[in-house]
Protein backbone atom coordinates (compact mmCIF):
# COMPACT_ATOMS: atom_id res chain seq x y z
CA UNK A 1 0.00 0.00 0.00
CA UNK A 2 1.29 3.46 -0.93
CA UNK A 3 1.55 5.39 2.30
CA UNK A 4 3.09 8.45 3.94
CA UNK A 5 3.40 8.64 7.72
CA UNK A 6 4.48 11.83 9.45
CA UNK A 7 6.12 12.00 12.85
CA UNK A 8 7.97 14.43 15.04
CA UNK A 9 5.20 16.83 15.94
CA UNK A 10 4.58 18.02 19.45
CA UNK A 11 4.69 20.98 21.79
CA UNK A 12 7.57 23.41 21.43
CA UNK A 13 8.26 26.79 22.99
CA UNK A 14 8.34 29.98 20.92
CA UNK A 15 11.75 30.41 19.36
CA UNK A 16 12.40 26.67 19.49
CA UNK A 17 13.05 24.10 16.82
CA UNK A 18 11.46 20.88 15.70
CA UNK A 19 12.24 18.34 13.01
CA UNK A 20 9.42 16.56 11.26
CA UNK A 21 9.83 13.32 9.37
CA UNK A 22 7.72 11.61 6.75
CA UNK A 23 8.24 7.92 6.08
CA UNK A 24 7.24 6.66 2.66
CA UNK A 25 6.22 3.09 1.95
CA UNK A 26 4.80 1.25 -1.01
CA UNK A 27 6.74 3.33 -3.53
CA UNK A 28 10.27 4.54 -4.20
CA UNK A 29 10.59 7.99 -2.68
CA UNK A 30 13.59 8.89 -4.84
CA UNK A 31 11.48 9.11 -7.98
CA UNK A 32 9.09 11.74 -6.65
CA UNK A 33 9.17 15.42 -5.78
CA UNK A 34 7.75 15.92 -2.29
CA UNK A 35 6.00 18.70 -0.40
CA UNK A 36 4.98 19.87 3.04
CA UNK A 37 1.58 21.49 3.50
CA UNK A 38 0.17 22.79 6.78
CA UNK A 39 -3.25 23.56 8.17
CA UNK A 40 -4.09 25.60 11.23
CA UNK A 41 -7.01 23.77 12.90
CA UNK A 42 -10.22 25.17 11.51
CA UNK A 43 -8.40 27.08 8.78
CA UNK A 44 -7.29 26.38 5.24
CA UNK A 45 -4.40 24.49 3.69
CA UNK A 46 -1.16 26.38 3.18
CA UNK A 47 1.68 25.18 0.98
CA UNK A 48 4.98 25.19 2.87
CA UNK A 49 7.79 23.73 0.81
CA UNK A 50 8.87 21.48 -2.05
CA UNK A 51 11.97 19.42 -2.80
CA UNK A 52 12.88 17.77 -6.07
CA UNK A 53 13.63 14.08 -6.38
CA UNK A 54 17.33 14.18 -5.51
CA UNK A 55 17.12 17.01 -2.99
CA UNK A 56 19.13 19.46 -5.06
CA UNK A 57 16.34 22.02 -5.50
CA UNK A 58 14.01 23.39 -2.84
CA UNK A 59 11.40 26.14 -2.65
CA UNK A 60 9.52 27.66 0.27
CA UNK A 61 6.48 29.70 1.06
CA UNK A 62 7.15 33.28 2.13
CA UNK A 63 5.97 32.64 5.69
CA UNK A 64 8.65 30.01 6.36
CA UNK A 65 11.51 31.06 4.08
CA UNK A 66 14.75 31.35 6.00
CA UNK A 67 13.40 29.42 9.00
CA UNK A 68 12.39 26.02 7.59
CA UNK A 69 14.53 23.57 5.63
CA UNK A 70 13.18 20.67 3.63
CA UNK A 71 15.43 17.70 2.98
CA UNK A 72 15.23 14.05 2.08
CA UNK A 73 17.07 10.81 2.68
CA UNK A 74 16.18 8.67 -0.31
CA UNK A 75 18.17 5.74 1.01
CA UNK A 76 15.86 5.67 4.02
CA UNK A 77 12.73 6.63 2.06
CA UNK A 78 12.25 9.60 4.38
CA UNK A 79 11.42 13.28 3.97
CA UNK A 80 12.25 15.87 6.63
CA UNK A 81 11.26 19.39 7.59
CA UNK A 82 13.59 21.23 9.95
CA UNK A 83 11.69 24.09 11.58
CA UNK A 84 13.61 26.81 13.44
CA UNK A 85 12.61 30.06 15.14
CA UNK A 86 9.10 28.77 15.63
CA UNK A 87 6.29 31.14 16.51
CA UNK A 88 2.64 30.75 17.45
CA UNK A 89 1.74 31.28 13.81
CA UNK A 90 3.44 27.99 12.98
CA UNK A 91 0.99 26.01 15.09
CA UNK A 92 -0.69 23.68 12.64
CA UNK A 93 -1.10 20.15 11.37
CA UNK A 94 1.75 19.43 8.99
CA UNK A 95 1.16 17.09 6.07
CA UNK A 96 3.71 15.61 3.74
CA UNK A 97 2.48 15.00 0.22
CA UNK A 98 3.75 13.35 -2.91
CA UNK A 99 3.68 15.20 -6.23
CA UNK A 100 1.73 13.46 -8.96
CA UNK A 101 3.74 12.56 -12.02
CA UNK A 102 2.00 12.20 -15.37
CA UNK A 103 4.24 10.25 -17.69
CA UNK A 104 7.54 11.82 -16.76
CA UNK A 105 6.10 15.28 -16.18
CA UNK A 106 5.70 17.08 -12.87
CA UNK A 107 2.19 18.42 -12.34
CA UNK A 108 2.22 20.63 -9.19
CA UNK A 109 -0.49 18.35 -7.79
CA UNK A 110 -0.46 16.23 -4.64
CA UNK A 111 -1.70 12.70 -5.15
CA UNK A 112 -0.71 11.01 -1.88
CA UNK A 113 -0.98 12.69 1.52
CA UNK A 114 -0.05 11.60 4.99
CA UNK A 115 -2.44 11.88 7.92
CA UNK A 116 -0.52 14.81 9.37
CA UNK A 117 1.38 15.57 12.55
CA UNK A 118 0.38 18.35 14.93
CA UNK A 119 2.85 21.05 15.89
CA UNK A 120 1.92 23.35 18.75
CA UNK A 121 4.06 26.36 19.53
CA UNK A 122 3.28 27.66 22.98
CA UNK A 123 4.92 28.60 26.24
CA UNK B 1 1.94 34.60 -2.07
CA UNK B 2 -1.57 35.72 -1.12
CA UNK B 3 -4.12 32.95 -0.75
CA UNK B 4 -6.50 32.46 -3.62
CA UNK B 5 -10.04 33.66 -2.89
CA UNK B 6 -12.82 31.13 -2.47
CA UNK B 7 -16.30 31.56 -1.03
CA UNK B 8 -16.38 30.42 2.58
CA UNK B 9 -19.39 28.21 1.99
CA UNK B 10 -21.75 26.91 -0.65
CA UNK B 11 -24.72 24.61 -0.37
CA UNK B 12 -27.02 22.60 -2.55
CA UNK B 13 -29.63 19.89 -2.43
CA UNK B 14 -29.04 16.32 -3.57
CA UNK B 15 -29.12 16.08 -7.34
CA UNK B 16 -28.40 19.76 -7.88
CA UNK B 17 -25.24 21.30 -9.27
CA UNK B 18 -22.98 23.76 -7.49
CA UNK B 19 -19.96 25.76 -8.57
CA UNK B 20 -17.09 26.90 -6.37
CA UNK B 21 -14.99 29.78 -7.62
CA UNK B 22 -11.30 30.36 -7.01
CA UNK B 23 -9.99 33.81 -7.81
CA UNK B 24 -6.32 34.59 -8.07
CA UNK B 25 -4.23 37.05 -10.02
CA UNK B 26 -2.38 37.29 -13.29
CA UNK B 27 0.65 35.89 -11.44
CA UNK B 28 -0.94 32.58 -10.54
CA UNK B 29 -4.35 31.37 -11.75
CA UNK B 30 -4.36 33.71 -14.72
CA UNK B 31 -0.86 32.82 -15.81
CA UNK B 32 -0.61 29.07 -15.38
CA UNK B 33 -2.77 26.11 -16.35
CA UNK B 34 -1.89 24.24 -13.16
CA UNK B 35 -5.00 24.83 -11.06
CA UNK B 36 -6.00 21.81 -9.02
CA UNK B 37 -8.87 21.05 -6.66
CA UNK B 38 -8.88 18.99 -3.47
CA UNK B 39 -11.69 17.47 -1.45
CA UNK B 40 -11.01 17.32 2.28
CA UNK B 41 -13.14 15.47 4.76
CA UNK B 42 -12.05 16.55 8.27
CA UNK B 43 -9.76 14.03 9.86
CA UNK B 44 -8.86 12.43 6.55
CA UNK B 45 -6.17 13.11 4.00
CA UNK B 46 -7.14 15.53 1.21
CA UNK B 47 -7.94 13.96 -2.15
CA UNK B 48 -7.20 15.57 -5.48
CA UNK B 49 -10.23 15.78 -7.71
CA UNK B 50 -9.11 17.97 -10.61
CA UNK B 51 -5.70 18.94 -11.95
CA UNK B 52 -4.41 21.20 -14.70
CA UNK B 53 -7.70 23.12 -14.62
CA UNK B 54 -9.98 20.41 -15.99
CA UNK B 55 -8.35 16.98 -15.90
CA UNK B 56 -9.84 14.27 -13.70
CA UNK B 57 -7.55 11.69 -12.16
CA UNK B 58 -8.43 8.06 -12.46
CA UNK B 59 -11.22 7.07 -10.09
CA UNK B 60 -12.78 10.51 -9.69
CA UNK B 61 -16.43 10.74 -10.71
CA UNK B 62 -17.25 12.65 -13.88
CA UNK B 63 -19.69 14.63 -11.75
CA UNK B 64 -16.66 16.76 -10.91
CA UNK B 65 -15.42 19.18 -13.55
CA UNK B 66 -13.12 22.17 -13.66
CA UNK B 67 -12.68 25.25 -15.80
CA UNK B 68 -10.88 28.57 -15.87
CA UNK B 69 -11.53 32.02 -17.24
CA UNK B 70 -8.98 34.74 -16.75
CA UNK B 71 -7.91 34.87 -13.12
CA UNK B 72 -10.78 32.72 -11.88
CA UNK B 73 -10.98 28.94 -11.82
CA UNK B 74 -14.13 27.01 -11.02
CA UNK B 75 -15.07 23.59 -9.73
CA UNK B 76 -18.52 22.30 -10.63
CA UNK B 77 -20.11 19.33 -8.94
CA UNK B 78 -23.20 18.00 -10.64
CA UNK B 79 -25.73 15.56 -9.24
CA UNK B 80 -24.81 16.45 -5.67
CA UNK B 81 -24.61 13.52 -3.28
CA UNK B 82 -24.42 13.45 0.49
CA UNK B 83 -20.84 12.16 0.40
CA UNK B 84 -19.77 15.28 -1.51
CA UNK B 85 -20.15 17.29 1.69
CA UNK B 86 -16.60 18.34 2.54
CA UNK B 87 -14.17 21.22 2.36
CA UNK B 88 -12.82 22.03 -1.10
CA UNK B 89 -9.55 23.78 -1.85
CA UNK B 90 -8.12 25.12 -5.06
CA UNK B 91 -4.39 25.36 -5.60
CA UNK B 92 -2.31 27.03 -8.28
CA UNK B 93 1.31 27.25 -9.31
CA UNK B 94 2.47 30.78 -8.50
CA UNK B 95 5.84 30.95 -10.20
CA UNK B 96 9.41 30.41 -8.98
CA UNK B 97 8.60 26.90 -7.84
CA UNK B 98 5.93 27.99 -5.38
CA UNK B 99 2.30 26.99 -4.96
CA UNK B 100 -0.64 28.76 -3.37
CA UNK B 101 -3.90 27.38 -1.99
CA UNK B 102 -7.28 28.99 -1.75
CA UNK B 103 -8.84 29.63 1.63
CA UNK B 104 -11.21 26.70 1.27
CA UNK B 105 -14.96 26.34 0.74
CA UNK B 106 -17.25 24.31 2.96
CA UNK B 107 -19.82 22.47 0.87
CA UNK B 108 -23.04 21.58 2.63
CA UNK B 109 -25.45 19.13 1.04
CA UNK B 110 -28.87 20.10 2.34
PDB file of C-alpha atoms in Angstrom:
ATOM      1  CA  UNK A   1       0.000   0.000   0.000  1.00  0.00           C
ATOM      2  CA  UNK A   2       1.288   3.458  -0.925  1.00  0.00           C
ATOM      3  CA  UNK A   3       1.549   5.393   2.303  1.00  0.00           C
ATOM      4  CA  UNK A   4       3.094   8.448   3.937  1.00  0.00           C
ATOM      5  CA  UNK A   5       3.397   8.640   7.717  1.00  0.00           C
ATOM      6  CA  UNK A   6       4.478  11.834   9.445  1.00  0.00           C
ATOM      7  CA  UNK A   7       6.119  11.999  12.851  1.00  0.00           C
ATOM      8  CA  UNK A   8       7.971  14.432  15.042  1.00  0.00           C
ATOM      9  CA  UNK A   9       5.201  16.827  15.936  1.00  0.00           C
ATOM     10  CA  UNK A  10       4.581  18.019  19.450  1.00  0.00           C
ATOM     11  CA  UNK A  11       4.688  20.982  21.786  1.00  0.00           C
ATOM     12  CA  UNK A  12       7.573  23.410  21.426  1.00  0.00           C
ATOM     13  CA  UNK A  13       8.258  26.793  22.990  1.00  0.00           C
ATOM     14  CA  UNK A  14       8.343  29.976  20.923  1.00  0.00           C
ATOM     15  CA  UNK A  15      11.748  30.406  19.360  1.00  0.00           C
ATOM     16  CA  UNK A  16      12.397  26.674  19.493  1.00  0.00           C
ATOM     17  CA  UNK A  17      13.050  24.096  16.819  1.00  0.00           C
ATOM     18  CA  UNK A  18      11.463  20.880  15.697  1.00  0.00           C
ATOM     19  CA  UNK A  19      12.244  18.337  13.005  1.00  0.00           C
ATOM     20  CA  UNK A  20       9.416  16.560  11.259  1.00  0.00           C
ATOM     21  CA  UNK A  21       9.832  13.320   9.368  1.00  0.00           C
ATOM     22  CA  UNK A  22       7.716  11.615   6.751  1.00  0.00           C
ATOM     23  CA  UNK A  23       8.238   7.918   6.081  1.00  0.00           C
ATOM     24  CA  UNK A  24       7.244   6.662   2.662  1.00  0.00           C
ATOM     25  CA  UNK A  25       6.222   3.092   1.954  1.00  0.00           C
ATOM     26  CA  UNK A  26       4.803   1.250  -1.012  1.00  0.00           C
ATOM     27  CA  UNK A  27       6.740   3.332  -3.526  1.00  0.00           C
ATOM     28  CA  UNK A  28      10.265   4.542  -4.204  1.00  0.00           C
ATOM     29  CA  UNK A  29      10.594   7.994  -2.683  1.00  0.00           C
ATOM     30  CA  UNK A  30      13.588   8.887  -4.841  1.00  0.00           C
ATOM     31  CA  UNK A  31      11.482   9.112  -7.983  1.00  0.00           C
ATOM     32  CA  UNK A  32       9.092  11.745  -6.646  1.00  0.00           C
ATOM     33  CA  UNK A  33       9.172  15.416  -5.783  1.00  0.00           C
ATOM     34  CA  UNK A  34       7.754  15.918  -2.288  1.00  0.00           C
ATOM     35  CA  UNK A  35       6.004  18.704  -0.400  1.00  0.00           C
ATOM     36  CA  UNK A  36       4.983  19.874   3.036  1.00  0.00           C
ATOM     37  CA  UNK A  37       1.579  21.492   3.504  1.00  0.00           C
ATOM     38  CA  UNK A  38       0.173  22.794   6.778  1.00  0.00           C
ATOM     39  CA  UNK A  39      -3.245  23.561   8.175  1.00  0.00           C
ATOM     40  CA  UNK A  40      -4.090  25.601  11.227  1.00  0.00           C
ATOM     41  CA  UNK A  41      -7.010  23.770  12.901  1.00  0.00           C
ATOM     42  CA  UNK A  42     -10.220  25.168  11.508  1.00  0.00           C
ATOM     43  CA  UNK A  43      -8.401  27.084   8.777  1.00  0.00           C
ATOM     44  CA  UNK A  44      -7.291  26.383   5.239  1.00  0.00           C
ATOM     45  CA  UNK A  45      -4.403  24.494   3.692  1.00  0.00           C
ATOM     46  CA  UNK A  46      -1.162  26.385   3.183  1.00  0.00           C
ATOM     47  CA  UNK A  47       1.682  25.175   0.980  1.00  0.00           C
ATOM     48  CA  UNK A  48       4.979  25.190   2.873  1.00  0.00           C
ATOM     49  CA  UNK A  49       7.793  23.727   0.811  1.00  0.00           C
ATOM     50  CA  UNK A  50       8.867  21.475  -2.051  1.00  0.00           C
ATOM     51  CA  UNK A  51      11.965  19.420  -2.800  1.00  0.00           C
ATOM     52  CA  UNK A  52      12.876  17.772  -6.068  1.00  0.00           C
ATOM     53  CA  UNK A  53      13.630  14.079  -6.377  1.00  0.00           C
ATOM     54  CA  UNK A  54      17.327  14.182  -5.509  1.00  0.00           C
ATOM     55  CA  UNK A  55      17.124  17.011  -2.987  1.00  0.00           C
ATOM     56  CA  UNK A  56      19.131  19.462  -5.061  1.00  0.00           C
ATOM     57  CA  UNK A  57      16.335  22.016  -5.496  1.00  0.00           C
ATOM     58  CA  UNK A  58      14.010  23.387  -2.836  1.00  0.00           C
ATOM     59  CA  UNK A  59      11.399  26.138  -2.650  1.00  0.00           C
ATOM     60  CA  UNK A  60       9.519  27.656   0.270  1.00  0.00           C
ATOM     61  CA  UNK A  61       6.476  29.704   1.064  1.00  0.00           C
ATOM     62  CA  UNK A  62       7.149  33.285   2.133  1.00  0.00           C
ATOM     63  CA  UNK A  63       5.966  32.638   5.690  1.00  0.00           C
ATOM     64  CA  UNK A  64       8.650  30.010   6.359  1.00  0.00           C
ATOM     65  CA  UNK A  65      11.512  31.064   4.084  1.00  0.00           C
ATOM     66  CA  UNK A  66      14.752  31.345   5.999  1.00  0.00           C
ATOM     67  CA  UNK A  67      13.395  29.419   8.999  1.00  0.00           C
ATOM     68  CA  UNK A  68      12.392  26.021   7.592  1.00  0.00           C
ATOM     69  CA  UNK A  69      14.535  23.570   5.634  1.00  0.00           C
ATOM     70  CA  UNK A  70      13.178  20.667   3.627  1.00  0.00           C
ATOM     71  CA  UNK A  71      15.431  17.697   2.976  1.00  0.00           C
ATOM     72  CA  UNK A  72      15.232  14.052   2.078  1.00  0.00           C
ATOM     73  CA  UNK A  73      17.071  10.806   2.677  1.00  0.00           C
ATOM     74  CA  UNK A  74      16.181   8.671  -0.307  1.00  0.00           C
ATOM     75  CA  UNK A  75      18.174   5.741   1.009  1.00  0.00           C
ATOM     76  CA  UNK A  76      15.863   5.670   4.024  1.00  0.00           C
ATOM     77  CA  UNK A  77      12.732   6.631   2.059  1.00  0.00           C
ATOM     78  CA  UNK A  78      12.249   9.598   4.376  1.00  0.00           C
ATOM     79  CA  UNK A  79      11.417  13.279   3.967  1.00  0.00           C
ATOM     80  CA  UNK A  80      12.247  15.872   6.628  1.00  0.00           C
ATOM     81  CA  UNK A  81      11.262  19.392   7.590  1.00  0.00           C
ATOM     82  CA  UNK A  82      13.594  21.230   9.955  1.00  0.00           C
ATOM     83  CA  UNK A  83      11.695  24.086  11.583  1.00  0.00           C
ATOM     84  CA  UNK A  84      13.605  26.812  13.440  1.00  0.00           C
ATOM     85  CA  UNK A  85      12.610  30.064  15.144  1.00  0.00           C
ATOM     86  CA  UNK A  86       9.096  28.767  15.625  1.00  0.00           C
ATOM     87  CA  UNK A  87       6.289  31.141  16.512  1.00  0.00           C
ATOM     88  CA  UNK A  88       2.644  30.751  17.451  1.00  0.00           C
ATOM     89  CA  UNK A  89       1.745  31.284  13.813  1.00  0.00           C
ATOM     90  CA  UNK A  90       3.444  27.988  12.976  1.00  0.00           C
ATOM     91  CA  UNK A  91       0.990  26.013  15.095  1.00  0.00           C
ATOM     92  CA  UNK A  92      -0.690  23.679  12.638  1.00  0.00           C
ATOM     93  CA  UNK A  93      -1.102  20.151  11.365  1.00  0.00           C
ATOM     94  CA  UNK A  94       1.753  19.434   8.987  1.00  0.00           C
ATOM     95  CA  UNK A  95       1.157  17.088   6.069  1.00  0.00           C
ATOM     96  CA  UNK A  96       3.713  15.613   3.744  1.00  0.00           C
ATOM     97  CA  UNK A  97       2.481  14.997   0.223  1.00  0.00           C
ATOM     98  CA  UNK A  98       3.755  13.351  -2.910  1.00  0.00           C
ATOM     99  CA  UNK A  99       3.677  15.201  -6.232  1.00  0.00           C
ATOM    100  CA  UNK A 100       1.728  13.461  -8.960  1.00  0.00           C
ATOM    101  CA  UNK A 101       3.738  12.561 -12.023  1.00  0.00           C
ATOM    102  CA  UNK A 102       2.001  12.197 -15.372  1.00  0.00           C
ATOM    103  CA  UNK A 103       4.235  10.246 -17.686  1.00  0.00           C
ATOM    104  CA  UNK A 104       7.536  11.823 -16.762  1.00  0.00           C
ATOM    105  CA  UNK A 105       6.102  15.280 -16.178  1.00  0.00           C
ATOM    106  CA  UNK A 106       5.697  17.081 -12.870  1.00  0.00           C
ATOM    107  CA  UNK A 107       2.188  18.419 -12.341  1.00  0.00           C
ATOM    108  CA  UNK A 108       2.218  20.626  -9.192  1.00  0.00           C
ATOM    109  CA  UNK A 109      -0.489  18.353  -7.786  1.00  0.00           C
ATOM    110  CA  UNK A 110      -0.464  16.229  -4.642  1.00  0.00           C
ATOM    111  CA  UNK A 111      -1.698  12.696  -5.146  1.00  0.00           C
ATOM    112  CA  UNK A 112      -0.714  11.007  -1.884  1.00  0.00           C
ATOM    113  CA  UNK A 113      -0.979  12.687   1.520  1.00  0.00           C
ATOM    114  CA  UNK A 114      -0.048  11.597   4.991  1.00  0.00           C
ATOM    115  CA  UNK A 115      -2.437  11.878   7.923  1.00  0.00           C
ATOM    116  CA  UNK A 116      -0.524  14.806   9.368  1.00  0.00           C
ATOM    117  CA  UNK A 117       1.380  15.570  12.550  1.00  0.00           C
ATOM    118  CA  UNK A 118       0.377  18.351  14.928  1.00  0.00           C
ATOM    119  CA  UNK A 119       2.850  21.051  15.887  1.00  0.00           C
ATOM    120  CA  UNK A 120       1.924  23.348  18.752  1.00  0.00           C
ATOM    121  CA  UNK A 121       4.064  26.365  19.532  1.00  0.00           C
ATOM    122  CA  UNK A 122       3.275  27.663  22.980  1.00  0.00           C
ATOM    123  CA  UNK A 123       4.923  28.597  26.238  1.00  0.00           C
TER     124      UNK A 123
ATOM    125  CA  UNK B   1       1.936  34.595  -2.072  1.00  0.00           C
ATOM    126  CA  UNK B   2      -1.566  35.716  -1.116  1.00  0.00           C
ATOM    127  CA  UNK B   3      -4.122  32.953  -0.748  1.00  0.00           C
ATOM    128  CA  UNK B   4      -6.504  32.463  -3.625  1.00  0.00           C
ATOM    129  CA  UNK B   5     -10.037  33.659  -2.887  1.00  0.00           C
ATOM    130  CA  UNK B   6     -12.820  31.127  -2.466  1.00  0.00           C
ATOM    131  CA  UNK B   7     -16.302  31.563  -1.035  1.00  0.00           C
ATOM    132  CA  UNK B   8     -16.385  30.424   2.577  1.00  0.00           C
ATOM    133  CA  UNK B   9     -19.391  28.208   1.991  1.00  0.00           C
ATOM    134  CA  UNK B  10     -21.752  26.912  -0.647  1.00  0.00           C
ATOM    135  CA  UNK B  11     -24.724  24.613  -0.367  1.00  0.00           C
ATOM    136  CA  UNK B  12     -27.023  22.598  -2.554  1.00  0.00           C
ATOM    137  CA  UNK B  13     -29.627  19.894  -2.432  1.00  0.00           C
ATOM    138  CA  UNK B  14     -29.036  16.322  -3.568  1.00  0.00           C
ATOM    139  CA  UNK B  15     -29.123  16.081  -7.340  1.00  0.00           C
ATOM    140  CA  UNK B  16     -28.402  19.761  -7.879  1.00  0.00           C
ATOM    141  CA  UNK B  17     -25.241  21.305  -9.275  1.00  0.00           C
ATOM    142  CA  UNK B  18     -22.980  23.756  -7.492  1.00  0.00           C
ATOM    143  CA  UNK B  19     -19.965  25.765  -8.569  1.00  0.00           C
ATOM    144  CA  UNK B  20     -17.090  26.900  -6.375  1.00  0.00           C
ATOM    145  CA  UNK B  21     -14.986  29.780  -7.623  1.00  0.00           C
ATOM    146  CA  UNK B  22     -11.302  30.364  -7.014  1.00  0.00           C
ATOM    147  CA  UNK B  23      -9.987  33.808  -7.813  1.00  0.00           C
ATOM    148  CA  UNK B  24      -6.318  34.588  -8.065  1.00  0.00           C
ATOM    149  CA  UNK B  25      -4.233  37.046 -10.018  1.00  0.00           C
ATOM    150  CA  UNK B  26      -2.377  37.285 -13.294  1.00  0.00           C
ATOM    151  CA  UNK B  27       0.651  35.888 -11.439  1.00  0.00           C
ATOM    152  CA  UNK B  28      -0.944  32.585 -10.537  1.00  0.00           C
ATOM    153  CA  UNK B  29      -4.349  31.372 -11.749  1.00  0.00           C
ATOM    154  CA  UNK B  30      -4.364  33.707 -14.717  1.00  0.00           C
ATOM    155  CA  UNK B  31      -0.856  32.819 -15.806  1.00  0.00           C
ATOM    156  CA  UNK B  32      -0.614  29.069 -15.381  1.00  0.00           C
ATOM    157  CA  UNK B  33      -2.773  26.111 -16.347  1.00  0.00           C
ATOM    158  CA  UNK B  34      -1.891  24.237 -13.163  1.00  0.00           C
ATOM    159  CA  UNK B  35      -4.995  24.827 -11.062  1.00  0.00           C
ATOM    160  CA  UNK B  36      -6.004  21.812  -9.016  1.00  0.00           C
ATOM    161  CA  UNK B  37      -8.871  21.055  -6.656  1.00  0.00           C
ATOM    162  CA  UNK B  38      -8.883  18.993  -3.468  1.00  0.00           C
ATOM    163  CA  UNK B  39     -11.685  17.475  -1.454  1.00  0.00           C
ATOM    164  CA  UNK B  40     -11.007  17.323   2.277  1.00  0.00           C
ATOM    165  CA  UNK B  41     -13.139  15.474   4.761  1.00  0.00           C
ATOM    166  CA  UNK B  42     -12.055  16.547   8.274  1.00  0.00           C
ATOM    167  CA  UNK B  43      -9.758  14.027   9.862  1.00  0.00           C
ATOM    168  CA  UNK B  44      -8.862  12.430   6.554  1.00  0.00           C
ATOM    169  CA  UNK B  45      -6.166  13.109   3.995  1.00  0.00           C
ATOM    170  CA  UNK B  46      -7.136  15.535   1.213  1.00  0.00           C
ATOM    171  CA  UNK B  47      -7.941  13.960  -2.146  1.00  0.00           C
ATOM    172  CA  UNK B  48      -7.200  15.566  -5.478  1.00  0.00           C
ATOM    173  CA  UNK B  49     -10.232  15.777  -7.710  1.00  0.00           C
ATOM    174  CA  UNK B  50      -9.111  17.970 -10.615  1.00  0.00           C
ATOM    175  CA  UNK B  51      -5.696  18.935 -11.948  1.00  0.00           C
ATOM    176  CA  UNK B  52      -4.412  21.202 -14.699  1.00  0.00           C
ATOM    177  CA  UNK B  53      -7.700  23.120 -14.617  1.00  0.00           C
ATOM    178  CA  UNK B  54      -9.985  20.409 -15.992  1.00  0.00           C
ATOM    179  CA  UNK B  55      -8.352  16.977 -15.899  1.00  0.00           C
ATOM    180  CA  UNK B  56      -9.839  14.273 -13.703  1.00  0.00           C
ATOM    181  CA  UNK B  57      -7.547  11.689 -12.158  1.00  0.00           C
ATOM    182  CA  UNK B  58      -8.432   8.060 -12.461  1.00  0.00           C
ATOM    183  CA  UNK B  59     -11.216   7.075 -10.094  1.00  0.00           C
ATOM    184  CA  UNK B  60     -12.782  10.513  -9.688  1.00  0.00           C
ATOM    185  CA  UNK B  61     -16.429  10.743 -10.705  1.00  0.00           C
ATOM    186  CA  UNK B  62     -17.254  12.651 -13.879  1.00  0.00           C
ATOM    187  CA  UNK B  63     -19.690  14.633 -11.746  1.00  0.00           C
ATOM    188  CA  UNK B  64     -16.663  16.757 -10.908  1.00  0.00           C
ATOM    189  CA  UNK B  65     -15.424  19.177 -13.547  1.00  0.00           C
ATOM    190  CA  UNK B  66     -13.122  22.174 -13.658  1.00  0.00           C
ATOM    191  CA  UNK B  67     -12.683  25.249 -15.800  1.00  0.00           C
ATOM    192  CA  UNK B  68     -10.884  28.566 -15.872  1.00  0.00           C
ATOM    193  CA  UNK B  69     -11.529  32.019 -17.244  1.00  0.00           C
ATOM    194  CA  UNK B  70      -8.976  34.739 -16.748  1.00  0.00           C
ATOM    195  CA  UNK B  71      -7.906  34.874 -13.122  1.00  0.00           C
ATOM    196  CA  UNK B  72     -10.785  32.720 -11.876  1.00  0.00           C
ATOM    197  CA  UNK B  73     -10.981  28.935 -11.824  1.00  0.00           C
ATOM    198  CA  UNK B  74     -14.133  27.012 -11.016  1.00  0.00           C
ATOM    199  CA  UNK B  75     -15.070  23.588  -9.733  1.00  0.00           C
ATOM    200  CA  UNK B  76     -18.517  22.300 -10.629  1.00  0.00           C
ATOM    201  CA  UNK B  77     -20.106  19.327  -8.942  1.00  0.00           C
ATOM    202  CA  UNK B  78     -23.203  18.002 -10.640  1.00  0.00           C
ATOM    203  CA  UNK B  79     -25.734  15.555  -9.243  1.00  0.00           C
ATOM    204  CA  UNK B  80     -24.810  16.448  -5.670  1.00  0.00           C
ATOM    205  CA  UNK B  81     -24.606  13.520  -3.282  1.00  0.00           C
ATOM    206  CA  UNK B  82     -24.421  13.451   0.487  1.00  0.00           C
ATOM    207  CA  UNK B  83     -20.845  12.164   0.400  1.00  0.00           C
ATOM    208  CA  UNK B  84     -19.765  15.278  -1.512  1.00  0.00           C
ATOM    209  CA  UNK B  85     -20.150  17.286   1.689  1.00  0.00           C
ATOM    210  CA  UNK B  86     -16.597  18.343   2.536  1.00  0.00           C
ATOM    211  CA  UNK B  87     -14.166  21.224   2.357  1.00  0.00           C
ATOM    212  CA  UNK B  88     -12.822  22.035  -1.096  1.00  0.00           C
ATOM    213  CA  UNK B  89      -9.554  23.782  -1.846  1.00  0.00           C
ATOM    214  CA  UNK B  90      -8.119  25.121  -5.061  1.00  0.00           C
ATOM    215  CA  UNK B  91      -4.390  25.359  -5.604  1.00  0.00           C
ATOM    216  CA  UNK B  92      -2.307  27.025  -8.285  1.00  0.00           C
ATOM    217  CA  UNK B  93       1.312  27.251  -9.307  1.00  0.00           C
ATOM    218  CA  UNK B  94       2.470  30.784  -8.500  1.00  0.00           C
ATOM    219  CA  UNK B  95       5.839  30.947 -10.205  1.00  0.00           C
ATOM    220  CA  UNK B  96       9.408  30.406  -8.980  1.00  0.00           C
ATOM    221  CA  UNK B  97       8.599  26.899  -7.841  1.00  0.00           C
ATOM    222  CA  UNK B  98       5.926  27.989  -5.377  1.00  0.00           C
ATOM    223  CA  UNK B  99       2.298  26.993  -4.962  1.00  0.00           C
ATOM    224  CA  UNK B 100      -0.636  28.757  -3.365  1.00  0.00           C
ATOM    225  CA  UNK B 101      -3.905  27.382  -1.991  1.00  0.00           C
ATOM    226  CA  UNK B 102      -7.284  28.986  -1.747  1.00  0.00           C
ATOM    227  CA  UNK B 103      -8.840  29.633   1.633  1.00  0.00           C
ATOM    228  CA  UNK B 104     -11.214  26.704   1.267  1.00  0.00           C
ATOM    229  CA  UNK B 105     -14.956  26.335   0.743  1.00  0.00           C
ATOM    230  CA  UNK B 106     -17.253  24.310   2.956  1.00  0.00           C
ATOM    231  CA  UNK B 107     -19.820  22.473   0.866  1.00  0.00           C
ATOM    232  CA  UNK B 108     -23.040  21.576   2.628  1.00  0.00           C
ATOM    233  CA  UNK B 109     -25.453  19.129   1.038  1.00  0.00           C
ATOM    234  CA  UNK B 110     -28.869  20.096   2.344  1.00  0.00           C
TER     235      UNK B 110
END
